[in-house]
């Protein structure tokens, strides 16, 4: 699908979907539980539906209401078994990395594959960890570090050492460890995406599973075996999705309220609030009402101009929330000053190489951008001078861009179009991976798409 995005002003209230990270974890823990669990406000995106489909192969049963407001999962519990079929995870890296260690708990072979994108995602780190746990693990294609992935269990509790730059398989090991006899010690030499590991810890502890984790996530211990009961949970809103209407409103003449904001602190991407406020964005967070009130452009209280603090280079370490990198790149394009997004090497191993993709796509519209192995530098300009007049240094232009099949890239480029105008996004249908109604929802507050 090709979408042309027009410059827009936004107003009104908008809600974003439930958290993808929480929804997938909820599906897996519900499948592992004894009894019937109810998951309310799940995200019915392609990735979460892949997780719901895959847990059936372990013995769980899944029912969904017509409006997808509640998913009911009858857990396999003590009867959870080796997957009964090849596991096709679709485009869901989380499902792949979470469920591969769980499959290794069982005696016998499991096979993991997915769509074209998944069949380029690295799995050698998963193979190494599973072998340390006593399972067999193989990549099916010689000289290709990607699925199909073959696993022969059972794995055993013990000590594993890995770098941990990708957090998802570490969460998978933590989940699997709850089914193993004894204590599993995980030593991470270079942990990244730490908020996601804390999210998994909170889930495990809420289900009564003993977890030890130091503040830097260099040492994690999980003791099992531990069967747990079913649960009834409401999935909080997705901060990764909140970022798109949030930045869109900041960059345009807008006044919006984003509702049902998660204030639990379980999602690292909420850091985007403080970053945008550092740049001068007008954002109010009413924790009691669970709302963000965002004013941008001529609607902002105070200056309508974003700039790096004190006119110096502004650095953001995104190791803990790398999925925010594409939308932060867009915000930086409209900010006066040099904006450096660093410690993001993991972004080269997501759905796409997001560093290379954002570099290529933003160059098309005239952004002064540099890329490094694990960083992006954007020399941005506000459309306005400090006195409110038009800034002649702001020379960005419209054009045709490509999502490269990456949902976060597609939505970020759409936000770019709302602020700049005349941006065409090719492959925009991939938004369904994490925000199925993105274009419809944004249209309700005034975004214009063709």
Tab-separated table of C-alpha atoms in Angstrom:
chain	number	residue	atom	x	y	z
A	1	UNK	CA	0.000	0.000	0.000
A	2	UNK	CA	1.246	3.459	-0.912
A	3	UNK	CA	0.096	6.380	1.263
A	4	UNK	CA	0.639	10.069	0.589
A	5	UNK	CA	0.736	12.137	3.763
A	6	UNK	CA	-0.349	15.782	3.813
A	7	UNK	CA	0.751	18.483	6.231
A	8	UNK	CA	-1.837	18.453	9.011
A	9	UNK	CA	-2.949	20.067	12.240
A	10	UNK	CA	-4.224	17.681	14.899
A	11	UNK	CA	-6.865	18.139	17.565
A	12	UNK	CA	-8.985	15.969	19.841
A	13	UNK	CA	-8.447	12.814	21.853
A	14	UNK	CA	-6.784	9.596	20.747
A	15	UNK	CA	-6.105	6.224	22.370
A	16	UNK	CA	-3.367	3.871	21.273
A	17	UNK	CA	-3.461	0.045	21.339
A	18	UNK	CA	-2.332	-2.187	24.167
A	19	UNK	CA	1.359	-2.940	24.540
A	20	UNK	CA	2.780	-5.466	22.105
A	21	UNK	CA	5.493	-6.446	24.570
A	22	UNK	CA	2.997	-7.083	27.356
A	23	UNK	CA	0.485	-8.846	25.082
A	24	UNK	CA	2.988	-11.398	23.797
A	25	UNK	CA	4.286	-12.080	27.303
A	26	UNK	CA	0.697	-12.459	28.539
A	27	UNK	CA	-0.062	-15.028	25.810
A	28	UNK	CA	2.979	-17.116	26.645
A	29	UNK	CA	2.504	-17.016	30.413
A	30	UNK	CA	-1.193	-17.843	29.978
A	31	UNK	CA	-0.202	-20.871	27.886
A	32	UNK	CA	2.191	-22.003	30.643
A	33	UNK	CA	-0.419	-21.526	33.392
A	34	UNK	CA	-2.843	-23.981	34.940
A	35	UNK	CA	-6.429	-22.919	34.224
A	36	UNK	CA	-8.136	-20.243	32.157
A	37	UNK	CA	-6.614	-16.767	31.830
A	38	UNK	CA	-8.317	-13.619	30.560
A	39	UNK	CA	-6.254	-11.001	28.742
A	40	UNK	CA	-8.081	-7.686	28.406
A	41	UNK	CA	-7.174	-4.914	25.960
A	42	UNK	CA	-4.703	-7.117	24.051
A	43	UNK	CA	-3.044	-5.739	20.953
A	44	UNK	CA	-4.594	-7.629	17.992
A	45	UNK	CA	-1.616	-6.930	15.748
A	46	UNK	CA	0.051	-9.368	13.387
A	47	UNK	CA	2.883	-10.111	15.841
A	48	UNK	CA	0.549	-10.760	18.770
A	49	UNK	CA	-1.722	-12.935	16.636
A	50	UNK	CA	1.374	-14.936	15.679
A	51	UNK	CA	2.099	-15.496	19.371
A	52	UNK	CA	-1.516	-16.538	20.021
A	53	UNK	CA	-1.345	-18.988	17.131
A	54	UNK	CA	1.988	-20.475	18.206
A	55	UNK	CA	0.998	-21.195	21.810
A	56	UNK	CA	-1.689	-23.556	20.504
A	57	UNK	CA	1.110	-25.828	19.286
A	58	UNK	CA	2.216	-26.211	22.928
A	59	UNK	CA	-1.261	-27.343	24.006
A	60	UNK	CA	-3.011	-24.070	24.879
A	61	UNK	CA	-6.475	-23.122	23.580
A	62	UNK	CA	-7.300	-19.566	22.545
A	63	UNK	CA	-10.627	-17.795	22.130
A	64	UNK	CA	-11.016	-14.156	21.084
A	65	UNK	CA	-14.069	-11.919	21.327
A	66	UNK	CA	-15.317	-10.496	18.050
A	67	UNK	CA	-13.990	-7.047	18.900
A	68	UNK	CA	-10.707	-8.500	20.274
A	69	UNK	CA	-11.264	-6.771	23.611
A	70	UNK	CA	-10.672	-9.999	25.554
A	71	UNK	CA	-8.585	-13.054	24.742
A	72	UNK	CA	-9.353	-16.155	26.796
A	73	UNK	CA	-6.553	-18.704	26.994
A	74	UNK	CA	-6.867	-22.161	28.516
A	75	UNK	CA	-3.342	-22.911	29.642
A	76	UNK	CA	-1.542	-26.146	28.971
A	77	UNK	CA	0.032	-25.969	32.438
A	78	UNK	CA	1.511	-29.283	33.500
A	79	UNK	CA	0.370	-30.772	30.186
A	80	UNK	CA	2.375	-28.300	28.097
A	81	UNK	CA	4.253	-30.299	25.476
A	82	UNK	CA	6.684	-30.260	22.593
A	83	UNK	CA	5.279	-28.165	19.706
A	84	UNK	CA	3.048	-30.388	17.591
A	85	UNK	CA	3.984	-28.659	14.333
A	86	UNK	CA	6.640	-26.432	12.811
A	87	UNK	CA	6.343	-23.055	14.534
A	88	UNK	CA	5.835	-20.252	11.998
A	89	UNK	CA	6.221	-17.026	13.982
A	90	UNK	CA	5.284	-14.800	11.054
A	91	UNK	CA	7.106	-11.483	11.472
A	92	UNK	CA	7.358	-11.696	15.262
A	93	UNK	CA	10.916	-11.658	16.530
A	94	UNK	CA	9.605	-11.627	20.104
A	95	UNK	CA	7.679	-14.859	19.536
A	96	UNK	CA	10.743	-16.486	17.976
A	97	UNK	CA	13.171	-15.472	20.713
A	98	UNK	CA	10.777	-16.065	23.632
A	99	UNK	CA	9.523	-19.470	22.519
A	100	UNK	CA	12.734	-21.080	21.268
A	101	UNK	CA	14.131	-21.519	24.823
A	102	UNK	CA	10.714	-22.717	26.031
A	103	UNK	CA	10.613	-25.352	23.284
A	104	UNK	CA	14.078	-26.504	24.398
A	105	UNK	CA	12.611	-27.564	27.763
A	106	UNK	CA	10.945	-30.559	26.126
A	107	UNK	CA	12.478	-33.826	24.935
A	108	UNK	CA	12.480	-33.848	21.135
A	109	UNK	CA	12.855	-31.655	18.073
A	110	UNK	CA	11.287	-28.263	17.411
A	111	UNK	CA	11.559	-26.225	14.224
A	112	UNK	CA	11.143	-22.441	14.088
A	113	UNK	CA	10.683	-20.385	10.931
A	114	UNK	CA	8.829	-17.264	9.852
A	115	UNK	CA	8.285	-14.801	7.049
A	116	UNK	CA	10.964	-13.413	4.752
A	117	UNK	CA	12.052	-10.825	7.336
A	118	UNK	CA	12.316	-13.347	10.180
A	119	UNK	CA	14.442	-15.568	7.951
A	120	UNK	CA	17.097	-12.820	8.053
A	121	UNK	CA	17.077	-12.317	11.860
A	122	UNK	CA	20.172	-13.563	13.738
A	123	UNK	CA	19.825	-16.672	15.912
A	124	UNK	CA	23.418	-17.767	16.545
A	125	UNK	CA	23.246	-16.212	20.031
A	126	UNK	CA	20.155	-18.344	20.751
A	127	UNK	CA	21.965	-21.453	19.501
A	128	UNK	CA	24.926	-20.724	21.765
A	129	UNK	CA	22.801	-20.233	24.898
A	130	UNK	CA	20.679	-23.338	24.298
A	131	UNK	CA	23.808	-25.424	23.826
A	132	UNK	CA	25.163	-24.075	27.124
A	133	UNK	CA	21.903	-25.318	28.687
A	134	UNK	CA	22.489	-28.821	27.329
A	135	UNK	CA	20.118	-28.751	24.361
A	136	UNK	CA	21.060	-29.267	20.742
A	137	UNK	CA	20.472	-26.296	18.457
A	138	UNK	CA	21.252	-25.829	14.777
A	139	UNK	CA	20.774	-23.274	12.027
A	140	UNK	CA	19.447	-25.109	8.974
A	141	UNK	CA	21.282	-23.128	6.286
A	142	UNK	CA	25.084	-23.185	6.299
A	143	UNK	CA	26.678	-19.718	6.513
A	144	UNK	CA	23.287	-18.071	7.158
A	145	UNK	CA	22.710	-16.823	10.686
A	146	UNK	CA	18.916	-16.931	10.554
A	147	UNK	CA	15.964	-19.321	10.820
A	148	UNK	CA	14.913	-22.014	10.154
A	149	UNK	CA	16.156	-22.914	13.628
A	150	UNK	CA	16.221	-26.531	14.840
A	151	UNK	CA	16.195	-27.366	18.566
A	152	UNK	CA	16.451	-30.731	20.330
A	153	UNK	CA	15.781	-30.709	24.067
A	154	UNK	CA	15.697	-31.132	26.905
A	155	UNK	CA	17.657	-28.198	28.295
A	156	UNK	CA	18.739	-28.120	31.944
A	157	UNK	CA	19.155	-25.505	34.651
A	158	UNK	CA	22.670	-24.212	35.188
A	159	UNK	CA	24.846	-21.256	34.289
A	160	UNK	CA	24.896	-19.511	30.918
A	161	UNK	CA	27.048	-16.587	29.804
A	162	UNK	CA	26.057	-14.363	26.883
A	163	UNK	CA	26.429	-10.723	25.850
A	164	UNK	CA	22.716	-9.882	26.079
A	165	UNK	CA	22.724	-7.068	23.523
A	166	UNK	CA	19.420	-8.468	22.291
A	167	UNK	CA	17.107	-8.811	25.264
A	168	UNK	CA	14.347	-10.983	23.842
A	169	UNK	CA	16.104	-14.356	24.003
A	170	UNK	CA	17.218	-13.576	27.553
A	171	UNK	CA	13.556	-13.088	28.466
A	172	UNK	CA	12.914	-16.421	26.752
A	173	UNK	CA	15.539	-18.134	28.893
A	174	UNK	CA	14.001	-16.583	32.019
A	175	UNK	CA	10.577	-17.947	31.022
A	176	UNK	CA	11.980	-21.384	30.219
A	177	UNK	CA	13.933	-21.485	33.501
A	178	UNK	CA	10.662	-21.474	35.435
A	179	UNK	CA	10.020	-24.989	34.035
A	180	UNK	CA	13.490	-26.370	34.819
A	181	UNK	CA	14.586	-28.208	37.971
A	182	UNK	CA	16.960	-25.991	39.934
A	183	UNK	CA	18.491	-22.562	39.556
A	184	UNK	CA	19.351	-21.020	36.203
A	185	UNK	CA	22.026	-18.324	36.420
A	186	UNK	CA	22.318	-15.940	33.458
A	187	UNK	CA	25.459	-13.794	33.242
A	188	UNK	CA	25.268	-10.905	30.752
A	189	UNK	CA	28.512	-9.257	29.696
A	190	UNK	CA	26.891	-6.405	27.750
A	191	UNK	CA	23.201	-6.092	28.652
A	192	UNK	CA	21.034	-3.773	26.560
A	193	UNK	CA	17.268	-3.159	26.401
A	194	UNK	CA	17.256	-3.465	30.199
A	195	UNK	CA	13.652	-2.212	30.671
A	196	UNK	CA	12.373	-5.250	28.751
A	197	UNK	CA	14.237	-7.607	31.091
A	198	UNK	CA	12.647	-5.840	34.038
A	199	UNK	CA	9.251	-6.281	32.359
A	200	UNK	CA	9.820	-10.042	32.174
A	201	UNK	CA	11.006	-10.084	35.797
A	202	UNK	CA	7.832	-8.281	36.917
A	203	UNK	CA	5.676	-10.822	35.058
A	204	UNK	CA	7.523	-13.766	36.607
A	205	UNK	CA	7.400	-12.329	40.117
A	206	UNK	CA	3.686	-11.534	39.786
A	207	UNK	CA	3.140	-15.234	39.086
A	208	UNK	CA	5.125	-16.292	42.138
A	209	UNK	CA	8.343	-17.300	40.375
A	210	UNK	CA	11.546	-16.413	42.313
A	211	UNK	CA	13.827	-14.071	40.346
A	212	UNK	CA	17.076	-12.390	41.332
A	213	UNK	CA	18.351	-9.516	39.177
A	214	UNK	CA	20.962	-6.865	39.907
A	215	UNK	CA	20.376	-3.240	38.931
A	216	UNK	CA	22.552	-3.476	35.804
A	217	UNK	CA	21.073	-6.808	34.683
A	218	UNK	CA	24.509	-8.403	34.553
A	219	UNK	CA	23.280	-11.274	36.714
A	220	UNK	CA	19.826	-12.856	36.580
A	221	UNK	CA	18.729	-16.007	38.412
A	222	UNK	CA	15.451	-17.882	38.086
A	223	UNK	CA	14.581	-20.901	40.219
A	224	UNK	CA	12.193	-23.636	39.121
A	225	UNK	CA	10.271	-25.692	38.492
A	226	UNK	CA	7.259	-23.593	39.289
A	227	UNK	CA	3.783	-24.151	37.916
A	228	UNK	CA	1.504	-21.156	38.381
A	229	UNK	CA	-2.192	-20.437	38.196
A	230	UNK	CA	-4.156	-18.592	35.529
A	231	UNK	CA	-4.675	-14.844	35.762
A	232	UNK	CA	-6.876	-11.949	34.660
A	233	UNK	CA	-4.837	-9.004	33.340
A	234	UNK	CA	-5.516	-5.774	31.478
A	235	UNK	CA	-2.769	-4.899	29.003
A	236	UNK	CA	-1.504	-1.311	29.435
A	237	UNK	CA	-1.259	1.064	26.490
A	238	UNK	CA	1.813	0.741	24.305
A	239	UNK	CA	4.400	3.488	24.788
A	240	UNK	CA	5.994	2.504	21.496
A	241	UNK	CA	2.676	3.414	19.833
A	242	UNK	CA	2.150	6.532	21.965
A	243	UNK	CA	5.340	7.960	20.431
A	244	UNK	CA	3.760	8.488	16.996
A	245	UNK	CA	0.783	10.761	17.812
A	246	UNK	CA	2.964	12.382	20.497
A	247	UNK	CA	5.731	13.440	18.104
A	248	UNK	CA	3.216	14.268	15.373
A	249	UNK	CA	1.483	16.741	17.706
A	250	UNK	CA	4.773	18.265	18.875
A	251	UNK	CA	5.872	18.915	15.274
A	252	UNK	CA	2.588	20.387	13.985
A	253	UNK	CA	0.113	23.119	14.948
A	254	UNK	CA	-1.766	20.758	17.200
A	255	UNK	CA	-3.541	20.343	20.526
A	256	UNK	CA	-4.342	16.738	21.428
A	257	UNK	CA	-4.900	14.466	24.403
A	258	UNK	CA	-3.539	10.921	24.348
A	259	UNK	CA	-5.575	8.742	26.687
A	260	UNK	CA	-5.004	5.614	28.811
A	261	UNK	CA	-1.299	6.259	29.339
A	262	UNK	CA	0.631	3.544	31.203
A	263	UNK	CA	2.297	5.023	34.279
A	264	UNK	CA	3.567	1.742	35.713
A	265	UNK	CA	7.141	2.345	34.613
A	266	UNK	CA	7.327	-1.082	32.968
A	267	UNK	CA	8.006	0.293	29.467
A	268	UNK	CA	11.318	1.998	28.745
A	269	UNK	CA	9.939	4.021	25.826
A	270	UNK	CA	8.272	6.484	28.200
A	271	UNK	CA	11.716	8.156	28.242
A	272	UNK	CA	10.677	9.910	25.040
A	273	UNK	CA	8.640	12.348	27.176
A	274	UNK	CA	11.667	13.762	28.972
A	275	UNK	CA	13.656	13.878	25.724
A	276	UNK	CA	11.019	15.940	23.931
A	277	UNK	CA	10.595	18.190	26.970
A	278	UNK	CA	14.364	18.796	26.965
A	279	UNK	CA	13.958	20.080	23.407
A	280	UNK	CA	11.212	22.476	24.479
A	281	UNK	CA	8.076	20.454	23.693
A	282	UNK	CA	4.861	21.412	25.484
A	283	UNK	CA	3.725	18.136	27.092
A	284	UNK	CA	1.725	17.636	30.290
A	285	UNK	CA	1.378	14.174	31.852
A	286	UNK	CA	-1.603	13.820	34.171
A	287	UNK	CA	-0.779	10.547	35.920
A	288	UNK	CA	-4.074	10.399	37.784
A	289	UNK	CA	-6.148	10.840	34.614
A	290	UNK	CA	-3.697	8.667	32.599
A	291	UNK	CA	-3.495	11.370	29.919
A	292	UNK	CA	-0.868	13.243	27.944
A	293	UNK	CA	-1.833	16.754	26.821
A	294	UNK	CA	0.358	17.740	23.874
A	295	UNK	CA	0.489	21.147	22.183
A	296	UNK	CA	2.707	21.890	19.221
A	297	UNK	CA	3.556	24.691	16.808
A	298	UNK	CA	1.392	27.791	17.188
A	299	UNK	CA	-0.713	25.959	19.800
A	300	UNK	CA	2.247	25.441	22.136
A	301	UNK	CA	2.498	27.501	25.287
A	302	UNK	CA	5.750	29.338	24.934
A	303	UNK	CA	8.066	28.839	21.973
A	304	UNK	CA	6.923	26.815	18.978
A	305	UNK	CA	10.563	26.076	18.206
A	306	UNK	CA	12.392	22.892	19.215
A	307	UNK	CA	16.110	23.214	19.888
A	308	UNK	CA	18.824	21.249	21.642
A	309	UNK	CA	19.366	22.467	25.228
A	310	UNK	CA	21.655	25.502	25.516
A	311	UNK	CA	22.473	25.259	21.815
A	312	UNK	CA	24.939	22.407	22.368
A	313	UNK	CA	25.019	18.871	20.994
A	314	UNK	CA	22.284	16.705	22.502
A	315	UNK	CA	23.005	13.018	23.084
A	316	UNK	CA	20.419	10.321	23.716
A	317	UNK	CA	21.472	6.821	24.740
A	318	UNK	CA	18.742	4.554	23.362
A	319	UNK	CA	20.131	1.207	24.517
A	320	UNK	CA	17.123	0.751	26.794
A	321	UNK	CA	14.464	1.735	24.242
A	322	UNK	CA	15.850	1.155	20.715
A	323	UNK	CA	12.410	0.889	19.095
A	324	UNK	CA	12.064	4.662	19.578
A	325	UNK	CA	15.001	5.374	17.265
A	326	UNK	CA	13.030	5.909	14.006
A	327	UNK	CA	10.565	8.391	15.529
A	328	UNK	CA	13.329	10.194	17.447
A	329	UNK	CA	15.143	10.628	14.130
A	330	UNK	CA	12.062	12.386	12.764
A	331	UNK	CA	11.823	14.673	15.809
A	332	UNK	CA	15.510	15.536	15.419
A	333	UNK	CA	14.952	16.666	11.815
A	334	UNK	CA	12.811	19.560	13.099
A	335	UNK	CA	15.069	20.467	16.042
A	336	UNK	CA	17.652	23.238	15.869
A	337	UNK	CA	21.053	21.757	16.634
A	338	UNK	CA	22.996	18.501	16.493
A	339	UNK	CA	21.150	15.454	17.829
A	340	UNK	CA	23.071	12.233	18.443
A	341	UNK	CA	21.251	8.939	19.037
A	342	UNK	CA	23.785	6.414	20.287
A	343	UNK	CA	24.345	2.891	21.630
A	344	UNK	CA	21.846	1.569	19.082
A	345	UNK	CA	23.812	-1.203	17.373
A	346	UNK	CA	20.906	-3.558	18.096
A	347	UNK	CA	18.839	-1.542	15.601
A	348	UNK	CA	20.815	-3.126	12.790
A	349	UNK	CA	19.272	-6.479	13.785
A	350	UNK	CA	15.592	-5.551	14.000
A	351	UNK	CA	12.968	-6.037	11.250
A	352	UNK	CA	15.367	-4.056	9.087
A	353	UNK	CA	18.725	-2.417	9.616
A	354	UNK	CA	16.985	0.634	11.060
A	355	UNK	CA	20.154	2.728	11.170
A	356	UNK	CA	20.796	2.234	7.466
A	357	UNK	CA	17.121	2.559	6.530
A	358	UNK	CA	16.522	5.832	8.398
A	359	UNK	CA	19.772	7.216	6.987
A	360	UNK	CA	18.699	6.377	3.432
A	361	UNK	CA	15.088	7.542	3.723
A	362	UNK	CA	15.774	10.815	5.518
A	363	UNK	CA	18.498	11.709	3.054
A	364	UNK	CA	15.827	11.587	0.323
A	365	UNK	CA	14.043	14.565	1.873
A	366	UNK	CA	17.209	16.586	2.475
A	367	UNK	CA	18.128	15.736	6.070
A	368	UNK	CA	21.759	16.316	7.046
A	369	UNK	CA	22.385	12.918	8.637
A	370	UNK	CA	25.344	10.694	9.449
A	371	UNK	CA	25.373	7.029	10.393
A	372	UNK	CA	27.878	5.002	12.354
A	373	UNK	CA	28.075	1.408	13.490
A	374	UNK	CA	25.886	2.097	16.520
A	375	UNK	CA	24.787	5.722	16.224
A	376	UNK	CA	22.980	8.290	14.103
A	377	UNK	CA	23.811	12.013	13.989
A	378	UNK	CA	21.236	14.501	12.682
A	379	UNK	CA	22.093	18.151	12.143
A	380	UNK	CA	18.572	19.496	12.345
A	381	UNK	CA	16.863	22.819	11.883
A	382	UNK	CA	13.632	24.169	13.229
A	383	UNK	CA	11.283	25.570	10.563
A	384	UNK	CA	11.274	28.750	12.700
A	385	UNK	CA	13.981	31.143	13.819
A	386	UNK	CA	14.159	32.169	17.456
A	387	UNK	CA	12.096	35.313	16.669
A	388	UNK	CA	9.330	33.212	15.072
A	389	UNK	CA	10.192	34.052	11.484
A	390	UNK	CA	10.758	31.412	8.816
A	391	UNK	CA	14.148	29.738	9.140
A	392	UNK	CA	16.007	29.820	5.775
A	393	UNK	CA	18.234	26.968	6.997
A	394	UNK	CA	15.216	24.640	7.058
A	395	UNK	CA	15.242	23.139	3.558
A	396	UNK	CA	13.546	19.761	3.906
A	397	UNK	CA	11.319	18.761	1.011
A	398	UNK	CA	8.646	16.207	0.256
A	399	UNK	CA	9.280	13.032	-1.674
A	400	UNK	CA	8.704	9.311	-1.970
A	401	UNK	CA	9.980	7.112	0.834
A	402	UNK	CA	10.006	3.377	1.502
A	403	UNK	CA	9.096	1.609	4.736
A	404	UNK	CA	11.247	-1.403	3.792
A	405	UNK	CA	8.478	-3.459	5.367
A	406	UNK	CA	9.274	-2.128	8.858
A	407	UNK	CA	6.248	-0.945	10.840
A	408	UNK	CA	8.138	1.561	12.984
A	409	UNK	CA	9.822	3.058	9.942
A	410	UNK	CA	6.468	3.338	8.135
A	411	UNK	CA	4.768	5.175	11.013
A	412	UNK	CA	7.783	7.436	11.569
A	413	UNK	CA	7.803	8.451	7.910
A	414	UNK	CA	4.063	9.122	8.124
A	415	UNK	CA	4.710	11.473	11.062
A	416	UNK	CA	7.412	13.148	8.975
A	417	UNK	CA	4.769	13.749	6.316
A	418	UNK	CA	2.300	15.260	8.796
A	419	UNK	CA	4.925	17.860	9.745
A	420	UNK	CA	6.484	18.424	6.332
A	421	UNK	CA	3.756	17.551	3.840
A	422	UNK	CA	3.859	15.697	0.530
A	423	UNK	CA	5.563	12.554	1.798
A	424	UNK	CA	4.645	9.262	0.155
A	425	UNK	CA	5.255	6.076	2.128
A	426	UNK	CA	5.489	2.846	0.141
A	427	UNK	CA	4.711	-0.404	1.943
A	428	UNK	CA	2.632	1.381	4.581
A	429	UNK	CA	0.472	-1.689	5.264
A	430	UNK	CA	3.204	-3.062	7.539
A	431	UNK	CA	1.903	-0.742	10.301
A	432	UNK	CA	-0.449	-3.627	11.142
A	433	UNK	CA	2.442	-5.407	12.861
A	434	UNK	CA	2.113	-3.178	15.961
A	435	UNK	CA	-0.601	-0.538	15.336
A	436	UNK	CA	-3.288	-2.082	13.097
A	437	UNK	CA	-5.522	1.017	12.988
A	438	UNK	CA	-2.747	3.606	12.794
A	439	UNK	CA	-4.049	5.502	9.778
A	440	UNK	CA	-7.684	5.340	10.898
A	441	UNK	CA	-6.873	6.432	14.449
A	442	UNK	CA	-4.665	9.299	13.338
A	443	UNK	CA	-7.341	10.434	10.874
A	444	UNK	CA	-9.814	10.873	13.742
A	445	UNK	CA	-7.647	13.697	15.132
A	446	UNK	CA	-7.117	15.421	11.782
A	447	UNK	CA	-4.254	13.615	10.052
A	448	UNK	CA	-4.721	13.679	6.282
A	449	UNK	CA	-3.685	10.620	4.298
A	450	UNK	CA	-4.381	9.789	0.658
